Amino acid sequence: MAYPSAPSALWSVSLLTVLFAAAVHSNNVYDDDPLQPVTSDETVSVGGTVTLTCRVAESDNSSLQWSNTAQQTLYFGEKRALRDNRIQLHRSTPTELSITIAEVQLSDEGEYTCSIFTMPVRTARATVTVLGVPGKPQISGFESAVPEGGKVTLTCTSTGSKPPAKLQWYRGDQELEGRPDVVESNPDDPTYNVSSELTLEVSRNDDNTLITCAVDHPSLAPGDKRSEQTLRVLYSPNVHIMPESDLPREGEKFHLECLGNGNPEPNSFMWEKKDGELPPLAKADGAFLRFEMLNKSDNGVYLCHADNGIGNSQGEYTLLVQDPMDPDSPDSTFPSLDSSTSPSIPPHSSVPATSPDIFFGSGSDPNYSSSPPDLVSTSTSTSDSSTDSSPSPTPSSAEVSTTSAESSTTTLSNALFPDLPSAPDSSPSSFTTPPPSSASSAPSTATPSYSSSASSLTPSVSVRLNGVYTFTDPTAMSTSSGVDHAVIGGVVAVIVFILLCLLIVLGRYLIRHKGTYLTHEAKGSDDAPDADTAIINAEGGHSGAEDKKEYFI
C-alpha cells in the first residue's frame, strides 16, 4: 500500500482551507445582500398564536410574500391570498411583512417561506414548531385503604404531549423516584402518551399523605398540571390514658379517659387494674373509667386495652390518690408540741452540755418533748435547796408519774388562766431524800431534779433543723389566746348588759304614759275630787265659755 508523501498531504490541506474560505465569503456576500429576506424560527403550543415576520434591509418596490408548508400563498403584500380566517395581516411595509396564525394546530407545523420577487427571486424559510400540550395526569391503582406495612403501586398517565412529557412523583414536598417513563406514540396524530409507576411500602405516618404526579413539559410552567392522591393506611390504635386532673384527691369524683389514635378509631375498650381487680366504686363506661369517690386503696396501675379491628394496643396510667385538701387547717412546718404524741425522754438519760447539735430547754415535765430525741432534749430546773454539788437521788417511778400528772395539770391551768394565783397545795412537792454517802456519788448531770415552784411549769423547747434553732413556747400561745377570749367575752357581756338596761327603762316609760291624754270635753276637770264634780265643772266651763251678752238700745 502506498502512502502519500508529505508535500502532497500539505497541498491537500491547503486546498481544503481555500475552499472553506471561499464558501464563507460567498455566505457573507449573501448575508450582506440588502434585498435578502430575513426570518426567524418560531415555537408555539397547540391553541396558541404565532407571528411570522419577514424583513429586508432595503426596498426596490418589490413585494414580499408568505407561503405555507404546502407552498400556498398566504399574503402577497397587503393582499390576502388564502381564505383562512385564522391567518391575519399583522404589518405590511416596503421592508416588512408580518402575519399571525391563531389557534395553531399540529398540522400547522412545518417550514414557511418568505419571498421577494426580484431578479433573481430571493427567499427565506422559517420553521414553525408546534408543541402538543399534555393532558392532566391521571393517577390509578389506589382503590381502598392499605394495611400498615403493605405495598401500594400507583400509575400516572398523561396523553397528548409533543414532544413526550416527563412525569415526576412527590410525597408532600419530597421528590420520589418512580420507574422510568413509558412512552407510546398515538397512531392518529404525532403526539405521545406517557405513563409512570411508583411503588410504596406504607406506614402509619403515610396516612392522609398526599402523593402528587406532576407533568414536566416545555409548553407548561412548572406545576401547571398535576394530580394528587391521598393515601389511607389502616393501623392499630396508639393508646394514651388522659386523667381528669393531675392531682386526684381522696373523697373526690375522678375519671380516666382512654384515647386511641388509630385508623379506624377503636370501638372496643377494656379496663383492668394491674396485679388486681378494679375497685368496687370504679365503673368502666366505654372509653371512661369513673370513680364515684376516690380512696387511698384505689392507688395502682390501670390498663386500657383498645381494639379497632386492625390490631389491639394498651396504655397504662399510675394513679396516686392525694390527701384531701382542708382549707381550714393551717400549714405547719414543725412537729406538734403535744406531749402525748411526741416521744419522751427517759428521766435517767442525759446529754452532754458540750454537744453542738443539741439545745437544752427547761421545764417541769420530764416526759415532755416536742421532737424526736435526736433533735430536742429537755432538762429540769433545780430548786435553791439542790444547788449544792451533791447528786440528787433518783425518784421512784410512782413519784415521777404523780409529779408529771400534777405538773401537766398546773401547766394547763396556768396557760388558760395566767392571772390567777397558784394554790399552795396544787404545786407538786419536790423530791427530797437523805443525802447519799460519799461512796455512791455520781455526776450532778446524771439525774434531773424537780422544782416545787408552780411558776416554773412552762416548758421551753428548741427545734434544730439544718443548724437553725427555733424556740417554741406553747404556753405563750395558749396564754395569749386565753387573754383574747377573755377580753372579747367581757366586751360582749358589757354590751348585753347595756342593752338590757335600755330595754327596762323604755318599758317602764311606756307603761307609765299609756292612755294619759286629755279631750276637749274634759278640759279643766283634772282637779275635781270625783267624777260628778268633774262633769259639772266641765259642763259649766263649757257653757261659760260660750255665754254671750246682748245689749238693747
PDB file of N, CA and C in Angstrom, residues 214-264:
ATOM      1  N   ALA A 214     -46.723  15.140  38.777  1.00  0.00           N
ATOM      2  CA  ALA A 214     -46.650  16.403  38.041  1.00  0.00           C
ATOM      3  C   ALA A 214     -46.051  16.164  36.664  1.00  0.00           C
ATOM      4  N   VAL A 215     -46.512  16.972  35.669  1.00  0.00           N
ATOM      5  CA  VAL A 215     -46.045  16.864  34.282  1.00  0.00           C
ATOM      6  C   VAL A 215     -45.016  17.955  34.026  1.00  0.00           C
ATOM      7  N   ASP A 216     -43.879  17.548  33.467  1.00  0.00           N
ATOM      8  CA  ASP A 216     -42.829  18.489  33.083  1.00  0.00           C
ATOM      9  C   ASP A 216     -42.766  18.514  31.552  1.00  0.00           C
ATOM     10  N   HIS A 217     -43.078  19.740  30.988  1.00  0.00           N
ATOM     11  CA  HIS A 217     -43.127  19.854  29.525  1.00  0.00           C
ATOM     12  C   HIS A 217     -42.809  21.291  29.135  1.00  0.00           C
ATOM     13  N   PRO A 218     -42.180  21.505  27.967  1.00  0.00           N
ATOM     14  CA  PRO A 218     -41.851  22.884  27.559  1.00  0.00           C
ATOM     15  C   PRO A 218     -43.070  23.775  27.386  1.00  0.00           C
ATOM     16  N   SER A 219     -44.205  23.213  27.104  1.00  0.00           N
ATOM     17  CA  SER A 219     -45.399  24.035  26.897  1.00  0.00           C
ATOM     18  C   SER A 219     -46.064  24.450  28.207  1.00  0.00           C
ATOM     19  N   LEU A 220     -45.564  23.957  29.331  1.00  0.00           N
ATOM     20  CA  LEU A 220     -46.199  24.226  30.626  1.00  0.00           C
ATOM     21  C   LEU A 220     -45.214  24.887  31.568  1.00  0.00           C
ATOM     22  N   ALA A 221     -45.759  25.732  32.411  1.00  0.00           N
ATOM     23  CA  ALA A 221     -44.959  26.260  33.513  1.00  0.00           C
ATOM     24  C   ALA A 221     -44.872  25.189  34.597  1.00  0.00           C
ATOM     25  N   PRO A 222     -43.852  25.228  35.446  1.00  0.00           N
ATOM     26  CA  PRO A 222     -43.719  24.199  36.489  1.00  0.00           C
ATOM     27  C   PRO A 222     -44.952  24.164  37.401  1.00  0.00           C
ATOM     28  N   GLY A 223     -45.497  22.956  37.554  1.00  0.00           N
ATOM     29  CA  GLY A 223     -46.639  22.785  38.445  1.00  0.00           C
ATOM     30  C   GLY A 223     -47.965  23.132  37.847  1.00  0.00           C
ATOM     31  N   ASP A 224     -48.009  23.416  36.530  1.00  0.00           N
ATOM     32  CA  ASP A 224     -49.293  23.777  35.917  1.00  0.00           C
ATOM     33  C   ASP A 224     -50.277  22.620  35.925  1.00  0.00           C
ATOM     34  N   LYS A 225     -49.783  21.440  35.609  1.00  0.00           N
ATOM     35  CA  LYS A 225     -50.657  20.285  35.559  1.00  0.00           C
ATOM     36  C   LYS A 225     -50.108  19.207  36.480  1.00  0.00           C
ATOM     37  N   ARG A 226     -50.944  18.863  37.475  1.00  0.00           N
ATOM     38  CA  ARG A 226     -50.569  17.842  38.449  1.00  0.00           C
ATOM     39  C   ARG A 226     -51.832  17.215  39.012  1.00  0.00           C
ATOM     40  N   SER A 227     -51.680  16.018  39.524  1.00  0.00           N
ATOM     41  CA  SER A 227     -52.782  15.315  40.176  1.00  0.00           C
ATOM     42  C   SER A 227     -52.299  14.808  41.530  1.00  0.00           C
ATOM     43  N   GLU A 228     -53.238  14.717  42.475  1.00  0.00           N
ATOM     44  CA  GLU A 228     -52.904  14.303  43.837  1.00  0.00           C
ATOM     45  C   GLU A 228     -53.763  13.118  44.247  1.00  0.00           C
ATOM     46  N   GLN A 229     -53.172  12.251  45.036  1.00  0.00           N
ATOM     47  CA  GLN A 229     -53.876  11.088  45.569  1.00  0.00           C
ATOM     48  C   GLN A 229     -53.569  10.990  47.066  1.00  0.00           C
ATOM     49  N   THR A 230     -54.618  10.922  47.878  1.00  0.00           N
ATOM     50  CA  THR A 230     -54.453  10.813  49.327  1.00  0.00           C
ATOM     51  C   THR A 230     -54.388   9.351  49.722  1.00  0.00           C
ATOM     52  N   LEU A 231     -53.346   8.996  50.446  1.00  0.00           N
ATOM     53  CA  LEU A 231     -53.201   7.625  50.924  1.00  0.00           C
ATOM     54  C   LEU A 231     -54.003   7.422  52.200  1.00  0.00           C
ATOM     55  N   ARG A 232     -54.625   6.257  52.309  1.00  0.00           N
ATOM     56  CA  ARG A 232     -55.324   5.859  53.518  1.00  0.00           C
ATOM     57  C   ARG A 232     -54.698   4.568  54.012  1.00  0.00           C
ATOM     58  N   VAL A 233     -54.173   4.634  55.239  1.00  0.00           N
ATOM     59  CA  VAL A 233     -53.462   3.494  55.823  1.00  0.00           C
ATOM     60  C   VAL A 233     -54.225   3.032  57.050  1.00  0.00           C
ATOM     61  N   LEU A 234     -54.467   1.724  57.156  1.00  0.00           N
ATOM     62  CA  LEU A 234     -55.112   1.128  58.324  1.00  0.00           C
ATOM     63  C   LEU A 234     -54.038   0.668  59.298  1.00  0.00           C
ATOM     64  N   TYR A 235     -54.174   1.094  60.564  1.00  0.00           N
ATOM     65  CA  TYR A 235     -53.181   0.710  61.572  1.00  0.00           C
ATOM     66  C   TYR A 235     -53.841   0.602  62.932  1.00  0.00           C
ATOM     67  N   SER A 236     -53.205  -0.167  63.806  1.00  0.00           N
ATOM     68  CA  SER A 236     -53.735  -0.404  65.152  1.00  0.00           C
ATOM     69  C   SER A 236     -53.650   0.877  65.970  1.00  0.00           C
ATOM     70  N   PRO A 237     -54.497   1.002  66.988  1.00  0.00           N
ATOM     71  CA  PRO A 237     -54.531   2.267  67.747  1.00  0.00           C
ATOM     72  C   PRO A 237     -53.299   2.450  68.626  1.00  0.00           C
ATOM     73  N   ASN A 238     -52.966   3.689  68.830  1.00  0.00           N
ATOM     74  CA  ASN A 238     -51.925   4.076  69.778  1.00  0.00           C
ATOM     75  C   ASN A 238     -52.633   4.637  71.005  1.00  0.00           C
ATOM     76  N   VAL A 239     -52.596   3.910  72.121  1.00  0.00           N
ATOM     77  CA  VAL A 239     -53.438   4.194  73.286  1.00  0.00           C
ATOM     78  C   VAL A 239     -52.707   5.114  74.244  1.00  0.00           C
ATOM     79  N   HIS A 240     -53.463   6.096  74.742  1.00  0.00           N
ATOM     80  CA  HIS A 240     -52.964   7.036  75.749  1.00  0.00           C
ATOM     81  C   HIS A 240     -54.097   7.310  76.732  1.00  0.00           C
ATOM     82  N   ILE A 241     -53.800   7.261  78.019  1.00  0.00           N
ATOM     83  CA  ILE A 241     -54.806   7.475  79.065  1.00  0.00           C
ATOM     84  C   ILE A 241     -54.676   8.898  79.580  1.00  0.00           C
ATOM     85  N   MET A 242     -55.792   9.624  79.552  1.00  0.00           N
ATOM     86  CA  MET A 242     -55.829  11.019  79.985  1.00  0.00           C
ATOM     87  C   MET A 242     -56.609  11.119  81.298  1.00  0.00           C
ATOM     88  N   PRO A 243     -55.980  11.605  82.404  1.00  0.00           N
ATOM     89  CA  PRO A 243     -56.701  11.760  83.675  1.00  0.00           C
ATOM     90  C   PRO A 243     -57.542  13.032  83.672  1.00  0.00           C
ATOM     91  N   GLU A 244     -58.560  13.030  84.530  1.00  0.00           N
ATOM     92  CA  GLU A 244     -59.402  14.221  84.652  1.00  0.00           C
ATOM     93  C   GLU A 244     -58.621  15.371  85.259  1.00  0.00           C
ATOM     94  N   SER A 245     -57.761  15.095  86.231  1.00  0.00           N
ATOM     95  CA  SER A 245     -56.935  16.125  86.863  1.00  0.00           C
ATOM     96  C   SER A 245     -55.593  15.505  87.212  1.00  0.00           C
ATOM     97  N   ASP A 246     -54.606  16.364  87.382  1.00  0.00           N
ATOM     98  CA  ASP A 246     -53.264  15.883  87.695  1.00  0.00           C
ATOM     99  C   ASP A 246     -53.095  15.545  89.165  1.00  0.00           C
ATOM    100  N   LEU A 247     -53.962  16.071  90.032  1.00  0.00           N
ATOM    101  CA  LEU A 247     -53.863  15.822  91.469  1.00  0.00           C
ATOM    102  C   LEU A 247     -55.194  15.264  91.969  1.00  0.00           C
ATOM    103  N   PRO A 248     -55.431  13.989  91.753  1.00  0.00           N
ATOM    104  CA  PRO A 248     -56.663  13.406  92.303  1.00  0.00           C
ATOM    105  C   PRO A 248     -56.585  13.311  93.819  1.00  0.00           C
ATOM    106  N   ARG A 249     -57.653  13.721  94.515  1.00  0.00           N
ATOM    107  CA  ARG A 249     -57.664  13.763  95.973  1.00  0.00           C
ATOM    108  C   ARG A 249     -58.709  12.799  96.517  1.00  0.00           C
ATOM    109  N   GLU A 250     -58.439  12.339  97.684  1.00  0.00           N
ATOM    110  CA  GLU A 250     -59.308  11.374  98.332  1.00  0.00           C
ATOM    111  C   GLU A 250     -60.680  11.986  98.588  1.00  0.00           C
ATOM    112  N   GLY A 251     -61.741  11.205  98.281  1.00  0.00           N
ATOM    113  CA  GLY A 251     -63.095  11.664  98.500  1.00  0.00           C
ATOM    114  C   GLY A 251     -63.711  12.364  97.315  1.00  0.00           C
ATOM    115  N   GLU A 252     -62.948  12.650  96.270  1.00  0.00           N
ATOM    116  CA  GLU A 252     -63.475  13.366  95.113  1.00  0.00           C
ATOM    117  C   GLU A 252     -63.858  12.389  94.006  1.00  0.00           C
ATOM    118  N   LYS A 253     -64.704  12.906  93.071  1.00  0.00           N
ATOM    119  CA  LYS A 253     -65.003  12.146  91.868  1.00  0.00           C
ATOM    120  C   LYS A 253     -63.842  12.279  90.890  1.00  0.00           C
ATOM    121  N   PHE A 254     -63.661  11.226  90.095  1.00  0.00           N
ATOM    122  CA  PHE A 254     -62.495  11.210  89.211  1.00  0.00           C
ATOM    123  C   PHE A 254     -62.784  10.242  88.074  1.00  0.00           C
ATOM    124  N   HIS A 255     -62.191  10.514  86.893  1.00  0.00           N
ATOM    125  CA  HIS A 255     -62.332   9.579  85.787  1.00  0.00           C
ATOM    126  C   HIS A 255     -61.079   9.584  84.920  1.00  0.00           C
ATOM    127  N   LEU A 256     -60.852   8.471  84.266  1.00  0.00           N
ATOM    128  CA  LEU A 256     -59.771   8.295  83.306  1.00  0.00           C
ATOM    129  C   LEU A 256     -60.389   8.086  81.921  1.00  0.00           C
ATOM    130  N   GLU A 257     -59.786   8.707  80.897  1.00  0.00           N
ATOM    131  CA  GLU A 257     -60.275   8.576  79.529  1.00  0.00           C
ATOM    132  C   GLU A 257     -59.219   7.888  78.678  1.00  0.00           C
ATOM    133  N   CYS A 258     -59.652   6.866  77.965  1.00  0.00           N
ATOM    134  CA  CYS A 258     -58.753   6.091  77.097  1.00  0.00           C
ATOM    135  C   CYS A 258     -58.829   6.667  75.681  1.00  0.00           C
ATOM    136  N   LEU A 259     -57.739   7.239  75.221  1.00  0.00           N
ATOM    137  CA  LEU A 259     -57.676   7.848  73.888  1.00  0.00           C
ATOM    138  C   LEU A 259     -56.895   6.919  72.968  1.00  0.00           C
ATOM    139  N   GLY A 260     -57.555   6.469  71.906  1.00  0.00           N
ATOM    140  CA  GLY A 260     -56.909   5.578  70.950  1.00  0.00           C
ATOM    141  C   GLY A 260     -56.798   6.230  69.590  1.00  0.00           C
ATOM    142  N   ASN A 261     -55.579   6.521  69.167  1.00  0.00           N
ATOM    143  CA  ASN A 261     -55.344   7.146  67.864  1.00  0.00           C
ATOM    144  C   ASN A 261     -55.046   6.049  66.857  1.00  0.00           C
ATOM    145  N   GLY A 262     -56.069   5.668  66.083  1.00  0.00           N
ATOM    146  CA  GLY A 262     -55.890   4.613  65.106  1.00  0.00           C
ATOM    147  C   GLY A 262     -56.786   4.838  63.910  1.00  0.00           C
ATOM    148  N   ASN A 263     -56.608   4.013  62.884  1.00  0.00           N
ATOM    149  CA  ASN A 263     -57.464   4.077  61.697  1.00  0.00           C
ATOM    150  C   ASN A 263     -57.923   2.654  61.363  1.00  0.00           C
ATOM    151  N   PRO A 264     -59.211   2.365  61.577  1.00  0.00           N
ATOM    152  CA  PRO A 264     -60.243   3.285  62.083  1.00  0.00           C
ATOM    153  C   PRO A 264     -60.115   3.518  63.592  1.00  0.00           C
TER     154      PRO A 264
END
